[in-house]
Amino acid sequence: MAKAKARRRVRDTWKEKSWYTIKTPVEFGDKEIGETPSRDPDFLIGRGVEVTMRELTGDFSKQYIKLKFEVDGVAGNVANTKFTGHKTTTDYVRSMIRRGTSRIDASAVVKTKDDHKLKLHVLAVTTRRAKSSQQKYMREVIQDLLKDVASEKSFEDVIESSVNGKLASEIYHRAKKIYPLKRVEVIKSKVVK
């Protein structure tokens, strides 16, 4: 007869883990955005967290904005984060574009006043269909505007204005002189290392 295999004892790793509170950077109000388990605090560093703007501010009109953070330090049972970027949801972007309009995407790597690099992606929607030459010119103008505005502001100011829509409205008011625009939105940002 065959021998019965000896059962290997499984170690429960959950009992070894402790819970850490994740907090946003000071620019976003040092708010608690969640909890995460970890066996060692060093394992938390580099872990990404995604939060909607509504969860941070309570403003339902900003539900479509997702903020990305990364844990960069642990003090006690609190994991502190840094801002790594933001993006808008695809359903919101699709809702802006209609038939008979043109979608103009412009992105640029900008350098702030305090030597931080960011990649910003701007979406402009025209009221009528634009010619490809007009779209190209509009794209160049938006990229130049992004670089000019970012070079005058600090890293925190650029983040704040791109997330809350002030940068988009500034671009809208300057770029609408070239071609009639319906909407301008900074749909994505990413901190370049």
PDB file of N, CA, C and O in Angstrom, residues 11-19 35-39 47:
ATOM      1  N   ARG A  11       2.124  28.403   6.971  1.00  0.00           N
ATOM      2  CA  ARG A  11       2.308  29.510   7.907  1.00  0.00           C
ATOM      3  C   ARG A  11       1.346  30.639   7.544  1.00  0.00           C
ATOM      4  O   ARG A  11       1.259  31.027   6.388  1.00  0.00           O
ATOM      5  N   ASP A  12       0.644  31.142   8.527  1.00  0.00           N
ATOM      6  CA  ASP A  12      -0.297  32.241   8.293  1.00  0.00           C
ATOM      7  C   ASP A  12       0.470  33.564   8.349  1.00  0.00           C
ATOM      8  O   ASP A  12       0.860  34.029   9.416  1.00  0.00           O
ATOM      9  N   THR A  13       0.708  34.181   7.153  1.00  0.00           N
ATOM     10  CA  THR A  13       1.482  35.422   7.096  1.00  0.00           C
ATOM     11  C   THR A  13       0.663  36.639   7.502  1.00  0.00           C
ATOM     12  O   THR A  13       1.228  37.697   7.781  1.00  0.00           O
ATOM     13  N   TRP A  14      -0.668  36.525   7.512  1.00  0.00           N
ATOM     14  CA  TRP A  14      -1.510  37.660   7.884  1.00  0.00           C
ATOM     15  C   TRP A  14      -1.293  38.089   9.327  1.00  0.00           C
ATOM     16  O   TRP A  14      -1.385  39.256   9.666  1.00  0.00           O
ATOM     17  N   LYS A  15      -0.982  37.113  10.186  1.00  0.00           N
ATOM     18  CA  LYS A  15      -0.782  37.433  11.605  1.00  0.00           C
ATOM     19  C   LYS A  15       0.482  38.254  11.831  1.00  0.00           C
ATOM     20  O   LYS A  15       0.595  38.987  12.807  1.00  0.00           O
ATOM     21  N   GLU A  16       1.437  38.146  10.892  1.00  0.00           N
ATOM     22  CA  GLU A  16       2.698  38.876  11.024  1.00  0.00           C
ATOM     23  C   GLU A  16       2.573  40.331  10.558  1.00  0.00           C
ATOM     24  O   GLU A  16       3.419  41.151  10.861  1.00  0.00           O
ATOM     25  N   LYS A  17       1.520  40.632   9.802  1.00  0.00           N
ATOM     26  CA  LYS A  17       1.383  41.964   9.224  1.00  0.00           C
ATOM     27  C   LYS A  17       0.716  42.934  10.186  1.00  0.00           C
ATOM     28  O   LYS A  17      -0.097  42.549  11.013  1.00  0.00           O
ATOM     29  N   SER A  18       1.088  44.206  10.033  1.00  0.00           N
ATOM     30  CA  SER A  18       0.417  45.258  10.792  1.00  0.00           C
ATOM     31  C   SER A  18      -0.128  46.293   9.808  1.00  0.00           C
ATOM     32  O   SER A  18       0.355  46.409   8.687  1.00  0.00           O
ATOM     33  N   TRP A  19      -1.114  47.056  10.253  1.00  0.00           N
ATOM     34  CA  TRP A  19      -1.799  48.011   9.385  1.00  0.00           C
ATOM     35  C   TRP A  19      -1.166  49.389   9.491  1.00  0.00           C
ATOM     36  O   TRP A  19      -0.825  49.848  10.576  1.00  0.00           O
ATOM     37  N   GLU A  35      -5.850  52.607   4.375  1.00  0.00           N
ATOM     38  CA  GLU A  35      -4.981  51.792   5.204  1.00  0.00           C
ATOM     39  C   GLU A  35      -4.464  50.643   4.369  1.00  0.00           C
ATOM     40  O   GLU A  35      -5.140  50.191   3.443  1.00  0.00           O
ATOM     41  N   THR A  36      -3.283  50.159   4.716  1.00  0.00           N
ATOM     42  CA  THR A  36      -2.712  49.034   3.990  1.00  0.00           C
ATOM     43  C   THR A  36      -1.927  48.146   4.951  1.00  0.00           C
ATOM     44  O   THR A  36      -1.294  48.650   5.883  1.00  0.00           O
ATOM     45  N   PRO A  37      -1.971  46.828   4.748  1.00  0.00           N
ATOM     46  CA  PRO A  37      -1.197  45.934   5.608  1.00  0.00           C
ATOM     47  C   PRO A  37       0.205  45.709   5.040  1.00  0.00           C
ATOM     48  O   PRO A  37       0.411  45.754   3.836  1.00  0.00           O
ATOM     49  N   SER A  38       1.156  45.476   5.939  1.00  0.00           N
ATOM     50  CA  SER A  38       2.509  45.148   5.500  1.00  0.00           C
ATOM     51  C   SER A  38       3.256  44.457   6.628  1.00  0.00           C
ATOM     52  O   SER A  38       3.060  44.776   7.795  1.00  0.00           O
ATOM     53  N   ARG A  39       4.139  43.531   6.252  1.00  0.00           N
ATOM     54  CA  ARG A  39       4.947  42.831   7.235  1.00  0.00           C
ATOM     55  C   ARG A  39       6.086  43.719   7.735  1.00  0.00           C
ATOM     56  O   ARG A  39       6.443  43.693   8.893  1.00  0.00           O
ATOM     57  N   ARG A  47       4.828  51.917  -2.981  1.00  0.00           N
ATOM     58  CA  ARG A  47       3.474  51.419  -3.219  1.00  0.00           C
ATOM     59  C   ARG A  47       2.573  52.563  -3.686  1.00  0.00           C
ATOM     60  O   ARG A  47       2.595  53.639  -3.122  1.00  0.00           O
TER      61      ARG A  47
END
